[in-house]
Structure formats: structure tokens, C-alpha cells
Coordinates of C-alpha atoms and ligand atoms in Angstrom, one line a residue:
Chain A
X1 CA -7.1 27.4 -11.7
X2 CA -4.2 26.8 -9.4
X3 CA -1.8 29.3 -7.9
X4 CA 1.3 28.5 -6.2
X5 CA 3.0 30.7 -3.9
X6 CA 6.5 30.7 -2.3
X7 CA 6.4 26.7 -2.6
X8 CA 9.4 25.3 -0.2
X9 CA 10.3 21.5 -0.1
X10 CA 13.3 19.8 0.9
X11 CA 13.6 15.9 1.6
X12 CA 16.5 16.1 4.2
X13 CA 19.3 18.4 3.4
X14 CA 18.4 18.0 -0.4
X15 CA 16.4 21.5 -1.5
X16 CA 14.0 20.9 -4.0
X17 CA 11.7 23.7 -4.5
X18 CA 12.6 26.9 -3.5
X19 CA 10.2 29.5 -3.2
X20 CA 8.4 28.4 -6.5
X21 CA 5.7 30.4 -8.1
X22 CA 3.6 29.0 -10.9
X23 CA -0.5 30.1 -11.5
X24 CA -2.4 28.5 -14.2
X25 CA -5.8 30.1 -14.8
X26 CA -9.3 28.2 -15.6
X27 CA -8.9 26.3 -18.9
X28 CA -5.7 26.8 -19.3
X29 CA -2.9 24.0 -20.5
X30 CA 0.1 25.1 -18.5
X31 CA 3.5 22.8 -20.0
X32 CA 6.2 22.1 -17.3
X33 CA 9.7 21.7 -18.9
X34 CA 12.9 21.1 -16.8
X35 CA 15.9 19.0 -16.2
X36 CA 15.5 15.3 -15.0
X37 CA 15.2 15.7 -11.3
X38 CA 14.4 19.3 -10.7
X39 CA 11.1 18.5 -9.0
X40 CA 8.2 18.7 -11.4
X41 CA 6.9 15.2 -10.2
X42 CA 7.3 16.6 -7.0
X43 CA 5.0 19.8 -7.5
X44 CA 2.2 17.4 -9.0
X45 CA 2.3 15.7 -5.6
X46 CA 2.5 18.6 -3.9
X47 CA -0.8 19.8 -5.8
X48 CA -2.7 16.4 -4.7
X49 CA -1.2 16.5 -1.7
X50 CA 0.6 13.5 -1.7
X51 CA 3.5 15.3 -0.3
X52 CA 3.4 18.0 2.0
X53 CA 5.3 21.1 1.2
X54 CA 7.6 22.6 4.0
X55 CA 5.9 26.2 3.5
X56 CA 4.2 28.6 1.1
X57 CA 0.8 28.2 -0.3
X58 CA -1.1 26.2 -2.6
X59 CA -4.7 27.4 -3.8
X60 CA -7.0 25.2 -6.0
X61 CA -10.1 27.3 -7.3
X62 CA -9.8 29.5 -4.3
X63 CA -9.0 27.0 -1.6
X64 CA -6.2 26.8 0.5
X65 CA -4.8 23.5 0.5
X66 CA -1.6 23.1 2.3
X67 CA -3.4 22.6 5.3
X68 CA -6.7 21.4 4.2
X69 CA -7.7 18.0 6.5
X70 CA -8.0 14.7 4.1
X71 CA -11.8 14.8 4.1
X72 CA -12.3 18.0 2.3
X73 CA -8.9 17.5 0.4
X74 CA -10.4 14.2 -1.1
X75 CA -13.5 16.0 -1.8
X76 CA -11.1 18.6 -4.1
X77 CA -9.2 15.3 -5.5
X78 CA -12.2 13.8 -6.8
X79 CA -12.3 16.8 -9.4
X80 CA -8.5 16.4 -10.1
X81 CA -6.9 13.6 -12.5
X82 CA -3.3 12.6 -12.2
X83 CA -1.9 10.6 -14.5
X84 CA 1.6 9.2 -12.9
X85 CA 4.8 9.1 -14.9
X86 CA 5.0 5.7 -14.2
X87 CA 1.6 4.8 -15.0
X88 CA 0.8 3.6 -11.1
X89 CA -1.9 0.9 -12.5
X90 CA -2.9 -1.4 -9.9
X91 CA -1.1 -4.7 -11.1
X92 CA -4.0 -7.2 -9.2
X93 CA -6.7 -5.6 -11.8
X94 CA -6.7 -5.8 -14.9
X95 CA -7.0 -3.1 -17.6
X96 CA -11.0 -2.7 -17.7
X97 CA -10.9 -2.5 -13.4
X98 CA -8.4 -0.1 -13.3
X99 CA -10.1 2.3 -15.9
X100 CA -13.4 1.7 -14.3
X101 CA -11.7 2.1 -10.9
X102 CA -13.3 5.3 -9.8
X103 CA -16.7 4.7 -11.2
X104 CA -16.8 1.1 -9.2
X105 CA -15.5 3.2 -6.2
X106 CA -17.4 5.9 -6.1
X107 CA -20.8 5.9 -8.1
X108 CA -23.3 3.3 -8.2
X109 CA -23.6 2.4 -12.0
X110 CA -25.0 -0.7 -13.3
X111 CA -22.6 -2.8 -15.0
X112 CA -23.5 -1.9 -18.9
X113 CA -23.0 1.6 -18.1
X114 CA -19.3 1.1 -16.7
X115 CA -18.5 -1.1 -19.5
X116 CA -19.5 1.6 -22.0
X117 CA -17.7 4.6 -20.4
X118 CA -14.7 2.1 -20.2
X119 CA -14.6 1.3 -23.5
X120 CA -15.1 5.2 -24.4
X121 CA -12.2 6.0 -22.3
X122 CA -9.7 3.6 -24.1
X123 CA -10.9 4.8 -27.2
X124 CA -9.9 8.2 -26.5
X125 CA -6.1 6.9 -26.0
X126 CA -6.3 4.4 -28.7
X127 CA -6.7 1.1 -27.2
X128 CA -9.3 -1.3 -27.9
X129 CA -10.3 -5.0 -26.3
X130 CA -7.5 -4.5 -23.8
X131 CA -9.9 -4.7 -21.1
X132 CA -9.3 -7.8 -20.0
X133 CA -5.2 -8.0 -19.9
X134 CA -3.2 -7.6 -16.8
X135 CA -1.2 -4.5 -16.2
X136 CA 2.3 -6.7 -16.4
X137 CA 1.4 -7.6 -20.0
X138 CA 1.4 -4.1 -21.2
X139 CA 3.7 -2.1 -23.0
X140 CA 5.1 1.1 -21.4
X141 CA 3.6 3.3 -23.4
X142 CA -0.2 1.3 -23.1
X143 CA 0.3 1.5 -19.2
X144 CA 0.8 5.4 -19.9
X145 CA -2.6 5.5 -21.9
X146 CA -4.2 3.1 -19.8
X147 CA -3.4 5.4 -17.0
X148 CA -4.6 8.3 -18.5
X149 CA -8.0 6.4 -20.1
X150 CA -8.7 5.8 -15.7
X151 CA -8.1 9.5 -15.2
X152 CA -10.4 10.0 -18.2
X153 CA -13.3 8.2 -16.8
X154 CA -13.7 10.3 -13.9
X155 CA -13.9 13.4 -15.7
X156 CA -12.1 15.9 -14.1
X157 CA -11.8 19.8 -14.4
X158 CA -8.5 19.7 -13.7
X159 CA -5.7 17.1 -15.4
X160 CA -2.1 16.9 -13.8
X161 CA -0.2 14.7 -16.5
X162 CA 3.3 13.7 -15.9
X163 CA 5.0 13.0 -19.1
X164 CA 2.1 11.8 -21.1
X165 CA 4.1 11.6 -24.0
X166 CA 7.1 9.9 -22.7
X167 CA 7.5 6.0 -24.3
X168 CA 4.6 6.3 -26.8
X169 CA 5.5 6.5 -30.9
X170 CA 5.0 9.6 -32.5
X171 CA 2.0 9.0 -34.2
X172 CA 0.3 8.2 -30.5
X173 CA 2.0 11.1 -28.9
X174 CA 0.6 13.2 -31.7
X175 CA -3.0 11.5 -30.7
X176 CA -2.6 12.3 -27.1
X177 CA -1.3 15.9 -27.7
X178 CA -4.4 16.4 -29.6
X179 CA -6.6 14.8 -27.2
X180 CA -5.0 17.5 -24.3
X181 CA -6.1 20.4 -26.6
X182 CA -9.8 19.0 -27.1
X183 CA -10.0 18.5 -23.7
X184 CA -9.2 21.8 -23.3
X185 CA -11.6 23.4 -26.0
X186 CA -14.2 21.0 -25.6
X187 CA -14.4 20.0 -21.7
X188 CA -12.3 23.2 -20.5
X189 CA -10.4 21.4 -18.6
X190 CA -7.2 22.8 -16.8
X191 CA -4.0 21.1 -17.0
X192 CA -0.6 21.0 -15.9
X193 CA 1.6 18.9 -18.4
X194 CA 4.9 18.0 -17.3
X195 CA 7.3 17.2 -20.2
X196 CA 10.5 17.1 -21.6
X197 CA 9.0 16.5 -25.2
X198 CA 9.3 20.6 -26.6
X199 CA 7.4 19.3 -30.1
X200 CA 4.6 18.8 -27.1
X201 CA 5.0 21.6 -25.1
X202 CA 4.8 24.0 -27.9
X203 CA 1.4 22.3 -29.5
X204 CA -0.6 21.7 -26.5
X205 CA 0.6 24.4 -24.2
X206 CA -1.3 28.2 -23.7
X207 CA 1.8 29.0 -21.5
X208 CA 5.1 27.2 -21.0
X209 CA 7.2 27.4 -17.9
X210 CA 10.5 26.2 -17.3
X211 CA 11.9 25.2 -14.1
X212 CA 15.5 25.6 -13.0
X213 CA 16.9 25.2 -9.2
X214 CA 13.7 24.8 -7.7
X215 CA 12.6 28.1 -9.6
X216 CA 10.4 29.0 -12.6
X217 CA 13.2 31.1 -14.6
X218 CA 11.1 31.6 -17.3
X219 CA 7.0 31.6 -18.2
X220 CA 5.4 32.8 -21.4
X221 CA 3.5 31.6 -24.1
X222 CA 5.3 29.2 -26.3
X223 CA 6.4 32.0 -28.6
X224 CA 7.7 33.8 -25.7
X225 CA 9.5 30.7 -24.9
X226 CA 11.0 30.3 -28.5
X227 CA 12.5 33.6 -28.2
X228 CA 13.7 34.0 -24.8
X229 CA 17.3 35.1 -24.4
X230 CA 17.8 33.4 -21.5
X231 CA 20.9 31.1 -22.2
X232 CA 19.6 28.3 -19.5
X233 CA 16.0 28.1 -21.7
X234 CA 18.2 28.3 -24.9
X235 CA 20.7 25.3 -24.1
X236 CA 17.2 23.5 -22.5
X237 CA 14.7 23.8 -25.7
X238 CA 17.5 23.2 -28.1
X239 CA 19.0 20.4 -26.4
X240 CA 22.5 21.4 -26.3
X241 CA 25.2 19.5 -24.2
X242 CA 27.1 22.7 -23.4
X243 CA 26.2 25.5 -22.0
X244 CA 25.4 27.5 -18.6
X245 CA 23.2 24.3 -17.5
X246 CA 25.9 21.8 -17.4
X247 CA 28.6 24.1 -16.3
X248 CA 26.7 24.9 -13.8
X249 CA 26.8 21.5 -12.5
X250 CA 30.3 20.9 -13.9
X251 CA 29.0 18.0 -15.5
X252 CA 30.8 17.1 -18.7
X253 CA 28.8 15.3 -20.9
X254 CA 29.6 13.4 -23.9
X255 CA 33.5 13.6 -23.9
X256 CA 35.6 10.7 -24.2
X257 CA 39.1 11.1 -22.6
Chain B
X1 CA 29.7 2.4 29.7
X2 CA 27.8 5.5 29.2
X3 CA 27.6 4.6 25.4
X4 CA 25.7 1.8 26.3
X5 CA 23.2 3.6 28.2
X6 CA 22.7 6.2 25.5
X7 CA 22.5 3.0 23.2
X8 CA 19.7 0.8 25.3
X9 CA 17.7 4.6 25.5
X10 CA 17.8 4.9 21.9
X11 CA 16.6 1.1 21.1
X12 CA 13.6 1.7 23.8
X13 CA 12.8 5.3 22.3
X14 CA 12.3 3.6 18.7
X15 CA 10.4 0.4 19.9
X16 CA 8.0 2.9 22.0
X17 CA 8.0 5.3 18.6
X18 CA 7.3 1.6 16.7
X19 CA 4.7 0.6 19.1
X20 CA 3.0 3.9 18.7
X21 CA 3.0 3.7 14.9
X22 CA 1.3 0.3 15.5
X23 CA -1.4 1.5 17.5
X24 CA -2.2 4.6 15.4
X25 CA -2.2 2.3 11.9
X26 CA -4.5 -0.1 14.8
X27 CA -7.0 2.5 15.6
X28 CA -7.3 4.0 12.1
X29 CA -8.5 0.5 10.9
X30 CA -10.7 -0.3 13.5
X31 CA -12.6 3.3 13.0
X32 CA -12.2 2.6 9.1
X33 CA -13.9 -1.0 9.4
X34 CA -16.8 0.4 11.3
X35 CA -17.5 3.3 9.2
X36 CA -19.5 2.8 6.0
X37 CA -19.2 2.5 2.9
X38 CA -18.6 -1.3 3.5
X39 CA -17.4 -3.4 1.1
X40 CA -17.4 -7.0 2.3
X41 CA -16.3 -8.7 -0.7
X42 CA -12.7 -7.1 -0.4
X43 CA -12.7 -9.2 3.2
X44 CA -14.3 -12.5 1.6
X45 CA -11.2 -12.0 -0.9
X46 CA -8.5 -11.8 1.7
X47 CA -10.1 -14.5 3.6
X48 CA -10.2 -16.8 1.2
X49 CA -6.2 -16.2 0.7
X50 CA -5.8 -16.8 3.9
X51 CA -7.7 -20.2 5.1
X52 CA -7.2 -22.6 2.4
X53 CA -3.5 -22.0 1.8
X54 CA -2.8 -22.0 5.4
X55 CA -4.8 -25.1 6.4
X56 CA -2.8 -27.7 5.1
X57 CA 0.4 -26.4 6.3
X58 CA -1.3 -25.5 10.3
X59 CA -2.7 -28.8 10.1
X60 CA 0.3 -30.9 9.4
X61 CA 2.2 -29.1 12.4
X62 CA -0.4 -29.4 14.6
X63 CA -1.1 -33.0 14.0
X64 CA 2.8 -33.9 14.5
X65 CA 2.5 -31.5 17.4
X66 CA 0.2 -33.6 19.0
X67 CA 2.1 -36.6 18.4
X68 CA 5.4 -35.3 19.9
X69 CA 3.7 -33.8 23.1
X70 CA 2.3 -37.7 23.3
X71 CA 5.7 -39.1 23.2
X72 CA 7.5 -36.5 25.1
X73 CA 5.1 -37.2 27.8
X74 CA 4.8 -40.9 28.0
X75 CA 8.7 -40.7 28.2
X76 CA 8.0 -39.7 31.9
X77 CA 4.7 -40.7 32.8
X78 CA 5.1 -44.3 31.9
X79 CA 7.5 -44.3 34.6
X80 CA 4.5 -43.3 37.0
X81 CA 2.2 -45.5 35.5
X82 CA 0.3 -42.1 34.7
X83 CA 0.0 -42.5 30.7
X84 CA -4.0 -42.4 31.3
X85 CA -3.3 -38.4 32.0
X86 CA -1.6 -38.1 28.9
X87 CA -4.8 -37.1 26.7
X88 CA -5.7 -34.2 29.2
X89 CA -2.2 -33.2 29.0
X90 CA -2.5 -32.8 25.0
X91 CA -6.0 -31.3 25.0
X92 CA -4.9 -28.6 27.1
X93 CA -1.3 -27.5 25.8
X94 CA -2.6 -27.6 22.3
X95 CA -6.1 -25.5 22.7
X96 CA -4.7 -23.4 25.4
X97 CA -1.3 -22.4 24.2
X98 CA 0.0 -24.5 21.0
X99 CA -2.4 -24.5 18.5
X100 CA -3.1 -20.9 18.6
X101 CA 0.5 -19.7 19.1
X102 CA 1.9 -22.4 15.9
X103 CA -1.0 -21.6 13.3
X104 CA -0.2 -18.0 14.5
X105 CA 3.6 -18.1 13.5
X106 CA 2.7 -20.3 10.3
X107 CA 0.4 -17.3 9.1
X108 CA 2.8 -15.0 10.3
X109 CA 5.0 -16.6 8.3
X110 CA 2.7 -17.0 5.4
X111 CA 0.5 -14.2 5.3
X112 CA 2.5 -11.5 7.1
X113 CA 5.2 -11.7 4.5
X114 CA 3.0 -11.7 1.8
X115 CA 0.8 -8.7 2.8
X116 CA 4.0 -6.1 3.5
X117 CA 5.5 -7.9 0.0
X118 CA 2.0 -6.5 -1.9
X119 CA 1.4 -3.7 0.0
X120 CA 5.6 -2.7 -0.3
X121 CA 5.5 -3.5 -3.6
X122 CA 2.1 -1.2 -4.6
X123 CA 4.1 1.6 -2.2
X124 CA 7.1 1.8 -4.6
X125 CA 5.2 1.3 -7.6
X126 CA 3.4 4.6 -6.6
X127 CA 0.1 2.4 -6.5
X128 CA -1.0 3.7 -2.7
X129 CA -0.2 7.4 -3.9
X130 CA -2.6 6.7 -7.1
X131 CA -5.3 5.5 -4.3
X132 CA -4.8 8.5 -2.3
X133 CA -4.9 10.8 -5.5
X134 CA -8.3 8.9 -6.5
X135 CA -9.6 10.1 -2.8
X136 CA -9.4 6.5 -1.7
X137 CA -7.7 6.1 1.8
X138 CA -5.2 3.2 1.9
X139 CA -5.9 2.2 5.1
X140 CA -9.4 1.8 4.1
X141 CA -8.7 0.1 0.9
X142 CA -5.7 -2.4 1.8
X143 CA -5.4 -2.5 5.7
X144 CA -8.9 -3.0 6.9
X145 CA -10.2 -6.3 4.5
X146 CA -6.7 -8.2 5.5
X147 CA -7.2 -7.0 9.1
X148 CA -10.9 -8.6 8.9
X149 CA -10.0 -11.4 6.9
X150 CA -7.1 -12.2 9.2
X151 CA -9.1 -11.8 12.8
X152 CA -11.5 -14.1 11.4
X153 CA -9.7 -17.0 9.5
X154 CA -6.7 -17.3 12.6
X155 CA -9.5 -18.1 15.3
X156 CA -11.0 -20.7 12.5
X157 CA -7.7 -22.3 11.4
X158 CA -7.0 -22.4 15.3
X159 CA -9.9 -24.5 15.5
X160 CA -9.3 -27.0 13.3
X161 CA -5.8 -27.2 14.3
X162 CA -6.8 -27.7 18.0
X163 CA -8.8 -30.5 16.5
X164 CA -6.2 -32.6 13.9
X165 CA -3.3 -31.9 16.8
X166 CA -5.6 -33.8 19.2
X167 CA -6.1 -36.7 16.6
X168 CA -2.5 -36.6 16.4
X169 CA -2.2 -37.3 20.0
X170 CA -4.8 -40.3 19.8
X171 CA -2.7 -42.1 17.0
X172 CA 0.0 -42.2 19.7
X173 CA -2.0 -42.9 22.8
X174 CA -4.4 -45.6 21.0
X175 CA -1.8 -47.0 19.0
X176 CA 1.4 -46.9 21.0
X177 CA 0.4 -46.9 24.7
X178 CA -2.3 -48.7 24.4
X179 CA -4.8 -46.4 25.9
X180 CA -8.6 -47.6 24.6
X181 CA -10.3 -45.5 21.9
X182 CA -13.2 -44.7 24.9
X183 CA -10.9 -43.9 27.5
X184 CA -8.8 -41.5 25.5
X185 CA -12.0 -39.4 24.4
X186 CA -13.5 -39.2 27.9
X187 CA -9.9 -38.3 29.5
X188 CA -10.2 -35.5 26.6
X189 CA -13.2 -33.9 27.5
X190 CA -13.4 -34.4 31.3
X191 CA -9.9 -32.3 30.8
X192 CA -11.1 -30.0 28.3
X193 CA -13.2 -26.8 29.4
X194 CA -14.9 -24.5 27.3
X195 CA -12.8 -21.7 28.7
X196 CA -9.5 -23.4 27.5
X197 CA -11.0 -23.4 24.0
X198 CA -12.2 -19.6 24.3
X199 CA -8.9 -18.8 25.8
X200 CA -7.0 -20.0 23.1
X201 CA -9.0 -18.5 20.6
X202 CA -9.5 -14.6 22.0
X203 CA -5.1 -15.2 21.8
X204 CA -5.5 -15.6 18.1
X205 CA -8.0 -12.3 17.9
X206 CA -5.0 -10.7 18.9
X207 CA -2.5 -12.7 16.7
X208 CA -4.4 -11.8 13.8
X209 CA -4.5 -8.1 14.6
X210 CA -0.5 -8.1 14.9
X211 CA -0.1 -9.9 11.7
X212 CA -2.5 -7.7 9.9
X213 CA -1.3 -4.2 11.0
X214 CA 2.6 -5.3 11.1
X215 CA 2.2 -6.4 7.9
X216 CA 0.6 -3.5 6.5
X217 CA 3.1 -0.9 8.6
X218 CA 5.6 -2.5 6.9
X219 CA 4.2 -2.3 3.3
X220 CA 2.7 1.3 3.9
X221 CA 6.4 2.5 4.9
X222 CA 8.4 0.8 2.1
X223 CA 11.4 3.2 1.2
X224 CA 13.4 2.3 -1.5
X225 CA 12.3 0.0 -4.5
X226 CA 12.7 -4.0 -4.5
X227 CA 15.4 -4.0 -1.6
X228 CA 13.3 -2.1 0.3
X229 CA 10.4 -4.4 -0.1
X230 CA 12.6 -7.7 0.6
X231 CA 13.6 -5.7 4.0
X232 CA 10.2 -4.8 4.8
X233 CA 8.8 -8.6 4.2
X234 CA 11.6 -10.0 6.7
X235 CA 11.1 -7.3 9.2
X236 CA 7.1 -8.0 9.0
X237 CA 8.0 -11.6 9.9
X238 CA 10.8 -10.8 12.4
X239 CA 8.4 -8.6 14.4
X240 CA 5.5 -10.4 14.2
X241 CA 6.8 -13.4 15.6
X242 CA 8.5 -11.3 18.9
X243 CA 5.2 -9.3 19.3
X244 CA 3.1 -12.9 19.2
X245 CA 5.1 -14.3 21.7
X246 CA 5.1 -11.0 23.7
X247 CA 1.6 -10.8 23.6
X248 CA 1.0 -14.5 24.5
X249 CA 2.8 -14.2 27.3
X250 CA 0.9 -11.0 28.5
X251 CA -2.4 -12.4 27.5
X252 CA -2.0 -15.4 29.4
X253 CA -0.6 -13.5 32.4
X254 CA -3.8 -11.6 32.2
X255 CA -6.1 -14.6 32.1
X256 CA -4.1 -16.6 34.8
X257 CA -3.6 -13.3 37.5
X258 CA -6.6 -11.3 36.9
X259 CA -9.3 -13.5 35.4
X260 CA -8.6 -17.2 36.9
X261 CA -9.3 -19.0 33.5
Ligands
ATP301 N1 9.8 10.9 -2.0 C1 11.2 11.4 -2.2 N2 12.0 11.4 -0.9 C2 13.3 11.7 -1.1 N3 13.4 12.4 -2.3 C3 12.6 13.0 -3.3 C4 11.5 11.9 -3.5 N4 10.9 12.5 -4.4 C5 11.7 13.4 -5.3 N5 12.7 13.2 -4.8 C6 14.0 14.1 -5.1 O1 13.4 15.7 -5.6 C7 14.1 15.5 -6.8 C8 12.9 15.9 -7.8 O2 12.6 14.9 -8.1 P1 11.4 14.5 -9.3 O3 10.5 13.1 -9.3 O4 10.2 15.8 -8.7 O5 11.9 15.0 -10.4 P2 11.4 15.0 -11.8 O6 11.6 17.1 -12.2 O7 9.9 14.7 -12.4 O8 12.3 14.2 -12.8 P3 12.4 13.7 -14.1 O9 11.8 14.2 -15.5 O10 13.2 12.7 -14.4 O11 10.8 12.8 -13.9 C9 15.0 14.5 -7.2 O12 16.6 15.0 -6.8 C10 14.7 13.0 -5.9 O13 15.6 12.8 -5.7
MG302 MG1 8.7 13.2 -12.8

């Protein structure tokens, strides 16, 4: 369970999160949508403590984490898996070592068990026999999937996905959506899925939250979001170049003078 | 005029802050190096990267420096017919001062830059964030092995440079100045005391710490992509050079005035 109250974060003079509120129930999959640069990744980084908020509260499983010491936070982090937007694979290690990272680091398992669990995790994301490859030899989508496999290997209770289906082909995207749903149904994983892909959001999410100008402007079931009359939400989910969002920023896209 | 005062003030302020940051990273590293779990393999990998690769260059430099000192000394000493003292000067100058400092500067250029670039690119590609997200302390994982690797390998490299530098001097003394083989070594060993070698090696432990901490600090604090990594790499080398020379002066001071060695 994740509860975010009045979270505020600015970088210098640039305000990113402006008293943002968001709650994710245990076992729920929450999709977070919003324009590029609204602070979706910043929110995820606040949750795992990579960025400290200026003010506000974040509670994970009832524990206030914004003023938690590193040791206690690390204990909590063992239960949280984060799939970074860019993959963030360790480029000095091959794929097998990357996926086995948490097992090697924290568990004393024999080599065969590790090898099997790595292969299982890779199979879940549709990859086979890539263990010996280096991250620099992988395509963007493969990196994303290896990064997901690395998180699955640690069997977390909470998974934060930063655009899991960007950069992958439609078939793989569908498989990843399916995987996210299965993780919720079978392993009761709580997750936040940041995505631009509305199809994916509708499919995987129990509820969808839309970010705009540092706040959640709409939060509800996929059905609620579809039927929302909020013009900003409408423009976003239908992907229109003209509308309140672009007017607001006095941006004119796609018009050549 | 007032402007100048302000500028000096600001520069001093940022220098003190920088030294403070280095000290914090240093103490974190030392504490984490002494707390379990210990992963010796990682330090070995780092030591292996540092040692063999730097050996050829530092040996080559030491060899030529040994020859150069011999020649420069000969220029003066021959006039006094005192060339017999050249072996003494070579061995003392090399072990106490030149081998430690030159080896440290070479390693700072080769390894310090490499550390800053490697950790810097890990920082910009969020690999350092990923470590934290997996509950792994980046200082323990990245800094400690490099730190240990350097404080072990730098004295070893320096010791080898000591030996090779003296052989460089040997070539000039024996073949050019016609000091006999026996005489050369007799003079070297009569001059060299254990304390000369030890003080030289003690310095290198500090130099090793400087190279590791400055390189890692630059790498962990990179901002802004590839350009940031480049800047961090340059800064790591420049700052280590300055800190090595300053520390050398300070330690020599302490050895000479306080400990009389
Ligand atoms: N470490 C940082 N320092 C300064 N500014 C930052 C930092 N991280 C993010 N920002 C700023 O915060 C804003 C939100 O960034 P964020 O990465 O969260 O966007 P996003 O919603 O994830 O966008 P996208 O969908 O493109 O990934 C951006 O304007 C960015 O410039
Ligand atoms: Mg993002």
C-alpha cells in the first residue's frame, strides 16, 4: 500500500510536483499517465528514496519514509522493485549477472539455483539464451525486458514500472501487459505503471491517475477516465494536438507556416 | 579591490566545502571497508586493473628519471670529483620523493581518470540509482574496492619504481661515469636506510586514497550527460595532481620537523 500526501518537489525554481496526492491500495495496479516531463519518473524516484521531496508525506505499508534512515529504507527497498525508464542495466556485467544481481548480492544460493531462477525470470519476459550478452549488445526493448527480469528475480511485493511497454513491439507489449496482470492476480503484487500507452493503461490498470502540472487531475477506473469530461483528460487520452494542454503552454504543434 | 576580496572569499569557501565533501566520502569509505559483508573479489578485480597496466609506464618513467638524475648530478659533481656520491643521491631522491610522486601522478592520470569516467557514466545512466534502489550502498559497492585496490597497488608499484629507477642510475654511473659495479651498490646501500623506503611508501598510501576518493567523488557527482562525464574526468586528474603535491609537501614537513625522519 502506498499513500502519498501533499508531495512537493522543485528542482531549483522549476516546480515539478505540486502538493500531489495519490493512493495505491494493496494488490492494486495503478497506471499513471501524463505528458512527458510532468514528473512521473520523479514521483517513482521519490517513492524509492532516490530523490527526497521538499515537503509532504509518503507512506509505504503504513511506514512514513520521507524521514527514514538509510538502513531502514534499505530493508523496505528489498520489497520494492523498480524498472527504470532507461533500463539502468549494469553495463560492466552481462545479462545473466544483471538479472542475478540481487540473488548474488543478498542470498547465498548455489550456482544452479541462481542459473535456473535467472532463466525463469528471462523466460517470463520472453527472452532466452541471452545470459552471456552484454547490455551494449541489446536493443532498447530487450534492455527494458532484462531490467524487468532483474526486478522479477527479487520477487518484490511492490513493483514500480517506468514505461514498461515503450520501445517494445506490439506483441511483446501485449505479453508484458499480460505479465503485469498475472503478477497482480497470482502474486498479489502492488504496482504503479507509468505509461504513455493508453491501450496498456486500460488493460492492466485497476485505476488510472492523470498527472497535470504537478497534480493528479483525474483518478478513477479505466471506465471513469474514458468517460471523463475533463477537457485536459480528453485531449490526452485521445492524443489530440489541439486542446487545453497545448493552449496552456502556448505551444502550436504540427503547423508549418 | 573589494571584488577581489569577495572572489578570494568565495573561492576559499568552495575549497573548504570540497575538502569537506572529500573527507565525508573518505570516512564513509573507511567505515564501510571495515564493516561486513566483505567482497574481496571486487577489490582484487580493481587491483588487477590498476597494477599490471600501470607497471610498464611507471617503470619506464622511473628508469629514465634515474638516468636523468645521474646525468644532471654528474654535470656538477664531476667538477668536484665527487661523482662517487651520485649513487647515494639517486637512491635517496628516488625512494623518498621521486618514485612515490611520479608513480602517483601516473596512476592518477591513468586510473583516477578511468574511475571518474566509469562511475560518472554509471551515474548519468542511472546505474548508481539502480544500485540504491536494490538496497546496495554505492559507496560500499563502487568506492571501497577501488580505494582498497589503490592503497595496496600504489605502494607495490612505487617499490618496483624504486628498484628500476636505481637501475637507470646504474647504467649511467657504471657505463658513463665509470664507477665500478661493487662501488655503486656499496654506495647505494650505505645511503639507503629503511626509513627512506618506508617514508616513501607511507606517502603512497595517502596518494592512493586521494586518487580513489577524488575520482569516485567526481564520478558520483556528475551532472549532465556525456559532457559532464568529460568534465568530471578532467577535474579528477587536475584535482588529484594538486592534492597529491600538496599532501606530499605536508607529509614531508611532518616527517622532517616532527618525526625527524
Ligand atoms: N535530477 C533532476 N534535476 C533537475 N531536474 C530534474 C531532475 N529529474 C527530473 N527533472 C525535471 O523534472 C521534470 C519531470 O521529469 P520526469 O523525468 O519525472 O518526467 P516524466 O514525467 O517521467 O517524463 P517522461 O514521460 O518523458 O519520462 C522535468 O522537467 C525534468 O527536467
Ligand atoms: Mg519518465
